Structures are given as structure tokens and as C-alpha cells.
Tab-separated table of C-alpha atoms in Angstrom:
chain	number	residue	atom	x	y	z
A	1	UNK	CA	237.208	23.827	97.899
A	2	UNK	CA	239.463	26.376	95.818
A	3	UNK	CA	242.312	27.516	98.185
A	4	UNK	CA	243.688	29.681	96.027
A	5	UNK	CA	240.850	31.981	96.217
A	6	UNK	CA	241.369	32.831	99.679
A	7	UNK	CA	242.455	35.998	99.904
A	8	UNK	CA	244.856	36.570	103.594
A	9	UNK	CA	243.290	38.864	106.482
A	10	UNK	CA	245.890	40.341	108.189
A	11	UNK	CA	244.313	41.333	110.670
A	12	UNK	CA	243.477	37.935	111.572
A	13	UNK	CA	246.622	36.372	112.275
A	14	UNK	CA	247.805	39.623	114.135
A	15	UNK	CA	244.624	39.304	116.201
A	16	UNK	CA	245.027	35.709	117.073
A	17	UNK	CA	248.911	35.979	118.170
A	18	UNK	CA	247.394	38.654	120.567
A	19	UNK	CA	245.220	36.895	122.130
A	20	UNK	CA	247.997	33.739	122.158
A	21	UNK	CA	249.613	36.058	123.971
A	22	UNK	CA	252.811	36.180	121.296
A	23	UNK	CA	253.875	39.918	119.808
A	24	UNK	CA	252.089	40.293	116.487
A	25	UNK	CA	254.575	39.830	113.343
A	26	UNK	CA	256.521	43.174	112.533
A	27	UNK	CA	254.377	43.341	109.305
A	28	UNK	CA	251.157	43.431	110.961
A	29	UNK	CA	248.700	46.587	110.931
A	30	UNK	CA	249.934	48.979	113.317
A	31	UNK	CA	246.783	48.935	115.363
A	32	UNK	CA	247.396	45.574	116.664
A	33	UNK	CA	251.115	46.817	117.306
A	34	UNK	CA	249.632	49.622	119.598
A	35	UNK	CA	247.854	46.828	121.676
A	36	UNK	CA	250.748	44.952	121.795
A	37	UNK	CA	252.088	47.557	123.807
A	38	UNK	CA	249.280	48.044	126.276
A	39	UNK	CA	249.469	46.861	130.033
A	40	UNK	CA	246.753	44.073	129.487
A	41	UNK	CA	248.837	42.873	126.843
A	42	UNK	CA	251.528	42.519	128.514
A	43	UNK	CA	249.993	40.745	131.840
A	44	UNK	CA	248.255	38.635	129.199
A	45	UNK	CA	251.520	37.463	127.672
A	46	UNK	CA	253.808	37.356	130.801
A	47	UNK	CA	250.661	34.577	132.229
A	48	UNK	CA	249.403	32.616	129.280
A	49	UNK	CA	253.205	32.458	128.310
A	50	UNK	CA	254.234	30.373	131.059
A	51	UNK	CA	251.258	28.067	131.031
A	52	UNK	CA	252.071	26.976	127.325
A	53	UNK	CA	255.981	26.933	128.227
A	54	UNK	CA	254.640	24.195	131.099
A	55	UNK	CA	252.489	22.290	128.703
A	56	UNK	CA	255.007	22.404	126.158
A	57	UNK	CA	257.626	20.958	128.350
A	58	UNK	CA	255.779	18.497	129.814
A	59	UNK	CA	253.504	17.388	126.860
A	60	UNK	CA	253.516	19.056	123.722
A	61	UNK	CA	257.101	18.769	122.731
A	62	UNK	CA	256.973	15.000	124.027
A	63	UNK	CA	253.646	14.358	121.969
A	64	UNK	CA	255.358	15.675	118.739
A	65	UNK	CA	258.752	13.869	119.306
A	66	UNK	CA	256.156	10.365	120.014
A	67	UNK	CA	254.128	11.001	116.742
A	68	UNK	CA	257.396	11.543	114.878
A	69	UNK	CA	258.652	7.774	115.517
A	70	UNK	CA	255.515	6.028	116.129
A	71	UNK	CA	253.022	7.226	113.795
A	72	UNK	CA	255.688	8.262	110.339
A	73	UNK	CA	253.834	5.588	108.641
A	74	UNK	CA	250.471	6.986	109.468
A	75	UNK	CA	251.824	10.336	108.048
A	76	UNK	CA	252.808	9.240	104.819
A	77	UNK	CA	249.122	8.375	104.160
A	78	UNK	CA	247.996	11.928	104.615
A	79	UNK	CA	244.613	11.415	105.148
A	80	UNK	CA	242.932	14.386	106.537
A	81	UNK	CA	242.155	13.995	110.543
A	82	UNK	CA	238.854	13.434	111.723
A	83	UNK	CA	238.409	14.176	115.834
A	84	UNK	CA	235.182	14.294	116.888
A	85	UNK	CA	234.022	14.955	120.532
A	86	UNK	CA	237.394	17.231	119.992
A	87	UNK	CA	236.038	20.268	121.733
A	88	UNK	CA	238.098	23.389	120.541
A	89	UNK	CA	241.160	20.737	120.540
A	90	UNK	CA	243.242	21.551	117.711
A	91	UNK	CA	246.316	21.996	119.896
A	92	UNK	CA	246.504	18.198	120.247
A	93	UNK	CA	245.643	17.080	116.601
A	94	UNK	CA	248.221	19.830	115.204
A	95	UNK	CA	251.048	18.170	117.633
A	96	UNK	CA	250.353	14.690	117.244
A	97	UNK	CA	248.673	14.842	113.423
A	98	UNK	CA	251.327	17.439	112.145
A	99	UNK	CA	251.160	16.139	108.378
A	100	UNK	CA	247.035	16.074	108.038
A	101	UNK	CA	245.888	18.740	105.218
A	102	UNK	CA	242.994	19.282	107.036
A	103	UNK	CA	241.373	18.721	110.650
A	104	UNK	CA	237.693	18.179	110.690
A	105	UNK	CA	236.522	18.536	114.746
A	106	UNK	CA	232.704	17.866	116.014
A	107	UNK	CA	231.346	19.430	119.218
A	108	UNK	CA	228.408	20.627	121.016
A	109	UNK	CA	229.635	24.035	122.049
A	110	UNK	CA	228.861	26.824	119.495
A	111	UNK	CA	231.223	27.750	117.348
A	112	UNK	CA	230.898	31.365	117.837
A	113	UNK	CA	232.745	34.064	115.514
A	114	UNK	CA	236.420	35.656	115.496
A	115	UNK	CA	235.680	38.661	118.371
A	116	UNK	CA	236.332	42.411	117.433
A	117	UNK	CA	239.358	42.580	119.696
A	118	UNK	CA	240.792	45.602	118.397
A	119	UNK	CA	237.276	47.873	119.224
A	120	UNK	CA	237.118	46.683	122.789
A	121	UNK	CA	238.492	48.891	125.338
A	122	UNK	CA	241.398	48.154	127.097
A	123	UNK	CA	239.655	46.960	130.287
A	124	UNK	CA	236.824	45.045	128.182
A	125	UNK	CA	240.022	43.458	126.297
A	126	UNK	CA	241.608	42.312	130.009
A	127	UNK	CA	238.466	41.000	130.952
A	128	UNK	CA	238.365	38.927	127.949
A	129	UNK	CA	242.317	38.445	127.595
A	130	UNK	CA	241.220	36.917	131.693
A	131	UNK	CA	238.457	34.824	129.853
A	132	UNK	CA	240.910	32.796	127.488
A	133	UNK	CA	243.322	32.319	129.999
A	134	UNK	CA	240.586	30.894	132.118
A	135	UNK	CA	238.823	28.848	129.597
A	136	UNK	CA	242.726	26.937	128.710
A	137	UNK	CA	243.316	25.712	132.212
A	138	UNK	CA	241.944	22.462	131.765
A	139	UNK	CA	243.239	21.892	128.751
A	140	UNK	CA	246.973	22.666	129.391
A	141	UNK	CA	246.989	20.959	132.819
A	142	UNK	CA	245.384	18.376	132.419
A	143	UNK	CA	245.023	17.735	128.677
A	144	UNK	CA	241.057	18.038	128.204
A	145	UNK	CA	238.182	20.023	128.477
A	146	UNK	CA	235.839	19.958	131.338
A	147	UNK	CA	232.445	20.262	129.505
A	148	UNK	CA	230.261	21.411	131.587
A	149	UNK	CA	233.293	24.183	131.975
A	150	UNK	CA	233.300	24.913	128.103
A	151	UNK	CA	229.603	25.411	128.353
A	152	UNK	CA	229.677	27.925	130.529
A	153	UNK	CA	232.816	29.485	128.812
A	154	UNK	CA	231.783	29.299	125.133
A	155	UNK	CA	228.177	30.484	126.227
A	156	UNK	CA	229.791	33.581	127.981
A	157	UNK	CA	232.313	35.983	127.651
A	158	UNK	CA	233.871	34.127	124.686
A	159	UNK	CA	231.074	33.715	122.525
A	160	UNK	CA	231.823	30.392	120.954
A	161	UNK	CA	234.975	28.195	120.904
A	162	UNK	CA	236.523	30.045	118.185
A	163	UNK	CA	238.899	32.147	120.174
A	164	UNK	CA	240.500	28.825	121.449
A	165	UNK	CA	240.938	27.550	117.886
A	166	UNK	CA	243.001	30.625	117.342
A	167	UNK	CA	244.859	30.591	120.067
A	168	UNK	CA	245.563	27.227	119.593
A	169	UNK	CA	247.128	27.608	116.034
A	170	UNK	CA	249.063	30.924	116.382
A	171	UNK	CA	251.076	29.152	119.943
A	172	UNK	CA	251.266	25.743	117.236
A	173	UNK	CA	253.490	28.513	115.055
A	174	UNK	CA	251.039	29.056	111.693
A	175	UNK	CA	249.973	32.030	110.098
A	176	UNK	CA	245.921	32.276	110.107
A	177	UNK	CA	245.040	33.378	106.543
A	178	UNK	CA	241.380	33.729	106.661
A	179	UNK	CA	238.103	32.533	108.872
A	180	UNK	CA	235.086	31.878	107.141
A	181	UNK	CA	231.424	30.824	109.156
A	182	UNK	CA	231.268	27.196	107.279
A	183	UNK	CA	227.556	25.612	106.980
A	184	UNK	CA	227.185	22.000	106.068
A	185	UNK	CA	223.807	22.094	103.874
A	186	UNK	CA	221.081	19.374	103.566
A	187	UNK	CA	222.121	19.238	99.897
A	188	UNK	CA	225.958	18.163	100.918
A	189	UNK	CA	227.659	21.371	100.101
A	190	UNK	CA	229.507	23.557	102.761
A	191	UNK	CA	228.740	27.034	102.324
A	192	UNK	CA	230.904	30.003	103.459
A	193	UNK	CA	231.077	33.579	104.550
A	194	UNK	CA	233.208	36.243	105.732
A	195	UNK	CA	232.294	36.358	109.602
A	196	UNK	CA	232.664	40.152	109.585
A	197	UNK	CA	229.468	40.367	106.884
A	198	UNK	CA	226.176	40.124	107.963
A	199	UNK	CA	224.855	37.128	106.577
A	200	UNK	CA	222.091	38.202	103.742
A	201	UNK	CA	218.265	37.178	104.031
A	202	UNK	CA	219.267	34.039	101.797
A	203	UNK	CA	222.243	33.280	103.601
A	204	UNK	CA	220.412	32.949	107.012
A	205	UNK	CA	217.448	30.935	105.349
A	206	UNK	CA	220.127	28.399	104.258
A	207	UNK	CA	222.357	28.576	106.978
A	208	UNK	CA	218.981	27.672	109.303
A	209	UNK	CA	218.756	24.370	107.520
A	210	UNK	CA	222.176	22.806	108.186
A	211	UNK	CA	225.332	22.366	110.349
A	212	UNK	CA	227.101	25.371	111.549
A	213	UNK	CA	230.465	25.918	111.864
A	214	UNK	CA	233.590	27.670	111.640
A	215	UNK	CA	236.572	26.771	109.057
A	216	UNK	CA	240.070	28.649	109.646
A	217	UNK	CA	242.532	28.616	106.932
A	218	UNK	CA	245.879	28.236	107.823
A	219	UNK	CA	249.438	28.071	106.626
A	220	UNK	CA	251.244	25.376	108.527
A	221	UNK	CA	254.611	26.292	110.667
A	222	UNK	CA	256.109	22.750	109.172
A	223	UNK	CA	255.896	23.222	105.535
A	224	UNK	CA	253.762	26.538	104.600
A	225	UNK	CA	251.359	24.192	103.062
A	226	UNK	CA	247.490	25.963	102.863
A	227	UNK	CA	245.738	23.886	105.760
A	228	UNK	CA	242.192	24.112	106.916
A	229	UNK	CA	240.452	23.221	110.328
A	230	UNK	CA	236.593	22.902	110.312
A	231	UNK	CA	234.577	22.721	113.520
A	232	UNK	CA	231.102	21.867	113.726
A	233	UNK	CA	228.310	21.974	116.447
A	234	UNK	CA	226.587	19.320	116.109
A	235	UNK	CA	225.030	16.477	118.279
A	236	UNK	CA	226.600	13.366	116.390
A	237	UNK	CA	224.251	10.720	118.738
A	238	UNK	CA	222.074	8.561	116.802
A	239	UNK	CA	219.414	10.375	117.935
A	240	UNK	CA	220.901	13.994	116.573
A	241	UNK	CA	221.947	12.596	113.434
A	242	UNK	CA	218.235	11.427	113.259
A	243	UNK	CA	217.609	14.337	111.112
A	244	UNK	CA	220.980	15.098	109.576
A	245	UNK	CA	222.047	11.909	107.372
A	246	UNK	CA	223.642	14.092	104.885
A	247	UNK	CA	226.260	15.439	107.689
A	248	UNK	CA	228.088	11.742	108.059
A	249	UNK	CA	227.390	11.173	104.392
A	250	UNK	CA	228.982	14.552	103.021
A	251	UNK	CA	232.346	13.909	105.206
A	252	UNK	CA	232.103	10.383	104.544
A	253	UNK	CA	232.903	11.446	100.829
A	254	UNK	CA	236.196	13.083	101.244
A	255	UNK	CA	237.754	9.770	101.470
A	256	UNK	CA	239.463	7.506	103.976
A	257	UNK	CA	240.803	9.309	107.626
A	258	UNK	CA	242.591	9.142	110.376
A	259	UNK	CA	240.483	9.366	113.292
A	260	UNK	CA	241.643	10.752	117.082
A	261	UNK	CA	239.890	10.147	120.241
A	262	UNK	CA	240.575	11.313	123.361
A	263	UNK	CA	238.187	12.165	126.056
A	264	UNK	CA	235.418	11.164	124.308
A	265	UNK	CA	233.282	10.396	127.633
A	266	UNK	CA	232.927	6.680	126.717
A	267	UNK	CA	229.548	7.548	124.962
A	268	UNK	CA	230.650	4.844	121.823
A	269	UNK	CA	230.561	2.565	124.368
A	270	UNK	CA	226.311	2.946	124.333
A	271	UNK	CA	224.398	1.882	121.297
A	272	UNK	CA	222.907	5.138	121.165
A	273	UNK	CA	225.858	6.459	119.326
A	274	UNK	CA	226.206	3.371	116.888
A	275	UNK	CA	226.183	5.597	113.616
A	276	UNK	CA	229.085	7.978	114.628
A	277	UNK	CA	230.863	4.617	115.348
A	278	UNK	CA	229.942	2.670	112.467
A	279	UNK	CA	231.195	5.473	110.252
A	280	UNK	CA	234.444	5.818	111.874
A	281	UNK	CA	235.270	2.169	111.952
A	282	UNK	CA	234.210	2.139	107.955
A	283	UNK	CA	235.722	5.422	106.609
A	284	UNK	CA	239.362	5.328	109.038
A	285	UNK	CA	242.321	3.931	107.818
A	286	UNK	CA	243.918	4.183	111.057
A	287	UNK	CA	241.981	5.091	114.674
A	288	UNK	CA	244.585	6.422	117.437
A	289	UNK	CA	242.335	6.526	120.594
A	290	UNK	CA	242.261	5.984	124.828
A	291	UNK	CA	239.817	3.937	126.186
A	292	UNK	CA	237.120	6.424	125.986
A	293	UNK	CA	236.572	6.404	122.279
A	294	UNK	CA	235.299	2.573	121.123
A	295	UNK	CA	236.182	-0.633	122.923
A	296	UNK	CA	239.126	-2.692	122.156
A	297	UNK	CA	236.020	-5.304	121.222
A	298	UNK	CA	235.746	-3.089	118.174
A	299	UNK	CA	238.963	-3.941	116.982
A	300	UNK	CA	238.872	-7.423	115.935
A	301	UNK	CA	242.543	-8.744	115.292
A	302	UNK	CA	241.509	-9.840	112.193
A	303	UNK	CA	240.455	-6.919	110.527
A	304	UNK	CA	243.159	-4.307	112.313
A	305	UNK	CA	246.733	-4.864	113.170
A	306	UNK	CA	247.103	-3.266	116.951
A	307	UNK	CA	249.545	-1.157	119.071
A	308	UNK	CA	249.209	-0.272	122.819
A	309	UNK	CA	251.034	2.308	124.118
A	310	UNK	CA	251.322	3.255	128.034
A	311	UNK	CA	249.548	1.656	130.857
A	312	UNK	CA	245.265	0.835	131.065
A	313	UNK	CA	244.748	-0.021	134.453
A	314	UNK	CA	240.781	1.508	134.935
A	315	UNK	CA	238.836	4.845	134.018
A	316	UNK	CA	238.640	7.516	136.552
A	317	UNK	CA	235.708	6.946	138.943
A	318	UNK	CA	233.025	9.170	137.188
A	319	UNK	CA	233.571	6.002	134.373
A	320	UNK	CA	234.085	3.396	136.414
A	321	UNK	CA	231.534	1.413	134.568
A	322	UNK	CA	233.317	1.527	131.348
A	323	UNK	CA	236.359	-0.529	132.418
A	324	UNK	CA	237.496	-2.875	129.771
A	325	UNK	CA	238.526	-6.917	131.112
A	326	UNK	CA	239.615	-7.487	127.920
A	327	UNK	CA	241.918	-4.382	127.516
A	328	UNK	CA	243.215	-4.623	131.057
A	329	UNK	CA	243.997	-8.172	129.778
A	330	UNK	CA	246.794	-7.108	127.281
A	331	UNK	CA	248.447	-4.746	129.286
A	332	UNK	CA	248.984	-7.105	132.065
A	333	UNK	CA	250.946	-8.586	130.060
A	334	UNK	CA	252.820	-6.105	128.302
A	335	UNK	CA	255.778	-8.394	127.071
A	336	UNK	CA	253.744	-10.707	125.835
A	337	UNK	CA	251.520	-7.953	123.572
A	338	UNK	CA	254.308	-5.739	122.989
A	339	UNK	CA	253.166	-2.596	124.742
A	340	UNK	CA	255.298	-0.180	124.305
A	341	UNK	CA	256.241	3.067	126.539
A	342	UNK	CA	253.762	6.385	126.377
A	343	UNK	CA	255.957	9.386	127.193
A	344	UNK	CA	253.655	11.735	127.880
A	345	UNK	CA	250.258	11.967	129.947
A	346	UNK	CA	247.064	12.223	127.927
A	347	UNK	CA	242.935	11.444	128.483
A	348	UNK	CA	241.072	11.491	131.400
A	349	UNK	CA	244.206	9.581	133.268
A	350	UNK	CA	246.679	12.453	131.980
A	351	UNK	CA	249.208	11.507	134.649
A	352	UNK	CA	252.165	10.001	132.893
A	353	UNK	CA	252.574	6.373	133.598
A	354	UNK	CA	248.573	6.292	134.182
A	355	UNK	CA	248.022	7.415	130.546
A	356	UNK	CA	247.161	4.665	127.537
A	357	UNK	CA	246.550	4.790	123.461
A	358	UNK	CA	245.508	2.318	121.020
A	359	UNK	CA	246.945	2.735	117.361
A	360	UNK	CA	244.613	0.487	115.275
A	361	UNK	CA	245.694	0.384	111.929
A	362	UNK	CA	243.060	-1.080	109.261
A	363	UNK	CA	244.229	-4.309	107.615
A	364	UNK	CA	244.472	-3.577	103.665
């Protein structure tokens, strides 16, 4: 991928600050400046505002501050961050990954398109301005997406998850340079477009055979390094990936990652998702996950040096079947197996002091 090809769309960024609800930068078209000054703008801003200045508080801030002393070593690595089952997620990989180049996310909800914000009228733009604000809820109070929620969300008003990726990185503090619809081809390559072209005849042939997907350029708020964050709908069970071998195989030869779990509905607990597990535990130099990713069984002591964070007690009833003897086993004795504090409520038990991770880092 050459980066330094991709030329900045200005309207991009000023769109996606809009709908963050944050005032578009002073050198943005004026046309996004006009919105900026409209009444559903405003009610917009004044309501998502104090929903991220909650989650920022309360998580966000205390998830960076975490990563900062706990994971440094796992930064200097700078492997690029894998999070599948992430969901339009990026929030939490941006706070807790802050030094990855790029983010590489897997879900089943469509990826969908940046929207054409600035030709909606102003009640059409409320109504959708409404539908972000709705779509976050889970997400900022509770620190995951409800699927069956996303599915109706994504399949709706918002057309695909993309809006939340933008949203996401414009309240993280980067500048969105460019969007581009990303394909993953049977051949291995990742072809791109300009989501406000029609694809051509060829294009759409191509584009039938493989993965789609959206890919956001970005220049992070840290260092004004070129970043990109790829997100692709696709069903990563044994069965879906059936069909698609190249799509593990093509990521697989980027290199080593770090991988992220959270919320991951316990389905690498089942051997029907053996492949998506067997890839992460072969291509990861480090795995930060809750109890919902892979079992602690997974993690042989031998082969990965282990850090618990927080407090594993049992998953929340809809999982209750997933509970883990052997985890439960090292946190009851948390003096003994070092546990250390978790500062901040994440997962399905998001309630600080309920919360748990596992940082597994891969023996050399």
C-alpha cells in the first residue's frame, strides 16, 4: 500500500467532526461551516457531547492512562492490531492500541459507505444526527455493541457501520484523510475505490468475488503518523471461511499482531470457529482479551508468559455456560498469581471491579 498517494478529502474530516458532534476545523469548506451553525447541529453536539465527556471520564481516559504503563512494551513492537468480532469498535483499539500503524477489524454488519451529509436536508440530517446518537448508546455505557442492535442500526438509517468508524476517530482527535471501499480479492490483493464513484462494470465483477470493506486513512492525534483502519464483513466461522482461505491467508502475510478481544460472544470457545483461532494463536505476538475471546486453556504457560488484570468471577447469564474453573482458579488467588488492579470497566461485565483481561504475551 503506497500512502503517499493518498490524496486528503477535506470534506471528509469536516464531515466526520460533524457528525462527532465537534465544530469542523476553521479551514474546512464553508459548507460544512454553514451546518455547523444549524439548530440540529447544535442539539447534536450539546447531546452526543456529554455522552463522550461521560465515557471519557469514566473509561476512555482511564483505558489510555492503563495501556500507557501496562502494555509500553507491547507498543514498542508496533505490530499492527488485529480485532476481530470488533464491530465498528475503533474507539477502544485507538485508546488502548494508540501506537498500532494500522487496525484491521472483522464483523458481520455491512460496512456501508461515508453518507452524503451535506445534501440531506436539515430535518433528514436530525433524523440521522438522532440515528448515531442512538446507535453509540451501548457502546459508551456499557462498552459494547448489542448485535442484534447493530443489525438493525447498520441495516437502517445508517447504512453500514461506517458512520461509527468516523465518529469514532474524529472524538479519538485525528484528521480523516481519505475513505476508500477496500475489497479483499480471491487472488490476495485488496482493491480500492473512491466511495463517491460508481464502481465500473469491472470493478463490481471483482468486487462480487471477495471481501468487502471499508479502509479510512487517518492521521493520528499522537504523532501525525499516516494510519489506516480496515473493516471487513465477513463471517470468520469455519464454516464462512469455508470458501474464503485466501482472507486469513492474505492478513496472515502482513506479519506478526497484536490481537484484541472483547465481547467476542465466547464463539472461540466452539470448535466451529477453530481456524479464526488457530490463526490468531499462530500469527499474535501478544493477545490482550476477556474471557469471551479463547480460553485461558489456550494459553499454555509454556508457550506464553501471562498477566491477569481485574476480577473473573463468571460470565453474565446469557453465557453462563462458558465459565472457566480454571480461570476462576487464578483469580482466587490473586496474590499468589499476581493479578493486578483493572481501573476501568470493560466486556460484557463492564462494571468496574466486575471487569477482567488477560495479556498473553508469546514466549520468543
Amino acid at each position: 500500500m503506497n500512502t503517499t498517494e493518498i490524496a486528503s478529502d477535506p470534506d471528509l474530516d469536516a464531515m466526520a467532526r460533524i457528525m462527532a458532534g465537534l465544530e469542523p476545523a476553521s479551514s474546512a469548506p464553508e459548507a460544512w461551516k454553514t451546518i455547523a451553525a444549524s439548530a440540529a447541529f447544535a442539539a447534536h453536539k450539546q447531546q452526543l457531547g456529554a455522552s463522550f465527556s461521560r465515557a471519557e471520564k469514566s473509561r476512555l481516559s482511564i483505558m489510555k492512562q492503563w495501556s500507557a504503563e501496562e502494555l509500553a512494551d507491547v507498543c514498542k513492537e508496533a505490530n499492527d492490531l488485529f480485532y476481530p468480532f470488533s464491530g465498528p469498535d475503533i474507539m477502544t483499539a485507538h485508546a488502548i492500541f494508540p501506537c498500532a500503524k494500522d487496525y484491521i477489524m472483522i464483523g458481520l454488519e455491512p460496512a456501508g459507505i461515508p453518507p452524503a451529509l451535506g445534501n440531506m436536508n436539515e430535518a433528514v440530517r436530525a433524523r440521522y444526527f438522532a440515528a448515531v446518537r442512538n446507535s453509540l448508546g451501548s457502546i459508551l455505557n456499557y462498552s459494547f455493541f448489542r448485535t442484534n442492535d447493530m443489525r438493525d442500526d447498520f441495516r437502517g438509517v445508517l447504512d453500514g457501520l461506517t458512520p461509527i468508524l468516523m465518529v469514532f476517530l474524529a472524538r479519538e482527535g485525528n484528521e480523516l484523510v481519505a475513505a476508500r471501499v477496500a475489497t479483499m480479492l480471491p487472488d490476495g490483493t485488496i482493491s480500492e475505490r473512491d466511495p463517491k464513484k460508481a464502481p465500473s462494470a469491472e470493478e463490481r465483477k471483482a468486487e462480487a468475488t471477495g471481501v468487502p470493506g471499508i479502509r479510512f486513512y487517518f492521521k493520528d492525534v499522537k504523532d501525525g503518523r499516516l494510519k489506516t483502519v480496515t473493516y471487513f464483513s465477513v463471517d470468520i466461522s469455519d464454516t464462512g471461511l469455508a470458501n474464503r482461505a485466501f482472507f486469513l491467508e492474505t492478513i496472515g502475510r502482513t506479519g506478526t499482531y497484536t490481537t484484541y478481544l472483547k465481547s467476542a460472544s465466547y464463539l472461540m470457545h466452539r470448535d466451529s470457529f477453530s481456524k479464526i483461532r488457530s490463526f490468531i494463536l499462530d500469527n499474535s505476538d501478544h493477545v490482550i482479551q476477556d474471557d469471551s475471546g479463547m480460553p485461558l486453556a489456550f494459553f499454555p504457560e509454556a508457550k506464553w508468559n501471562r498477566s491477569f488484570y481485574g476480577m473473573y468471577t463468571q460470565p453474565i447469564p446469557l453465557f453462563a455456560s462458558r465459565y472457566q474453573p480454571d480461570l476462576r482458579a487464578i483469580y482466587k488467588d490473586p496474590v499468589k498469581n499476581g493479578v493486578k488492579k483493572l481501573p476501568f470497566g470493560t466486556g460484557y461485565n463492564f462494571k468496574e471491579g466486575d471487569s477482567h483481561l488477560l495479556v498473553a504475551r508469546k514466549k520468543k
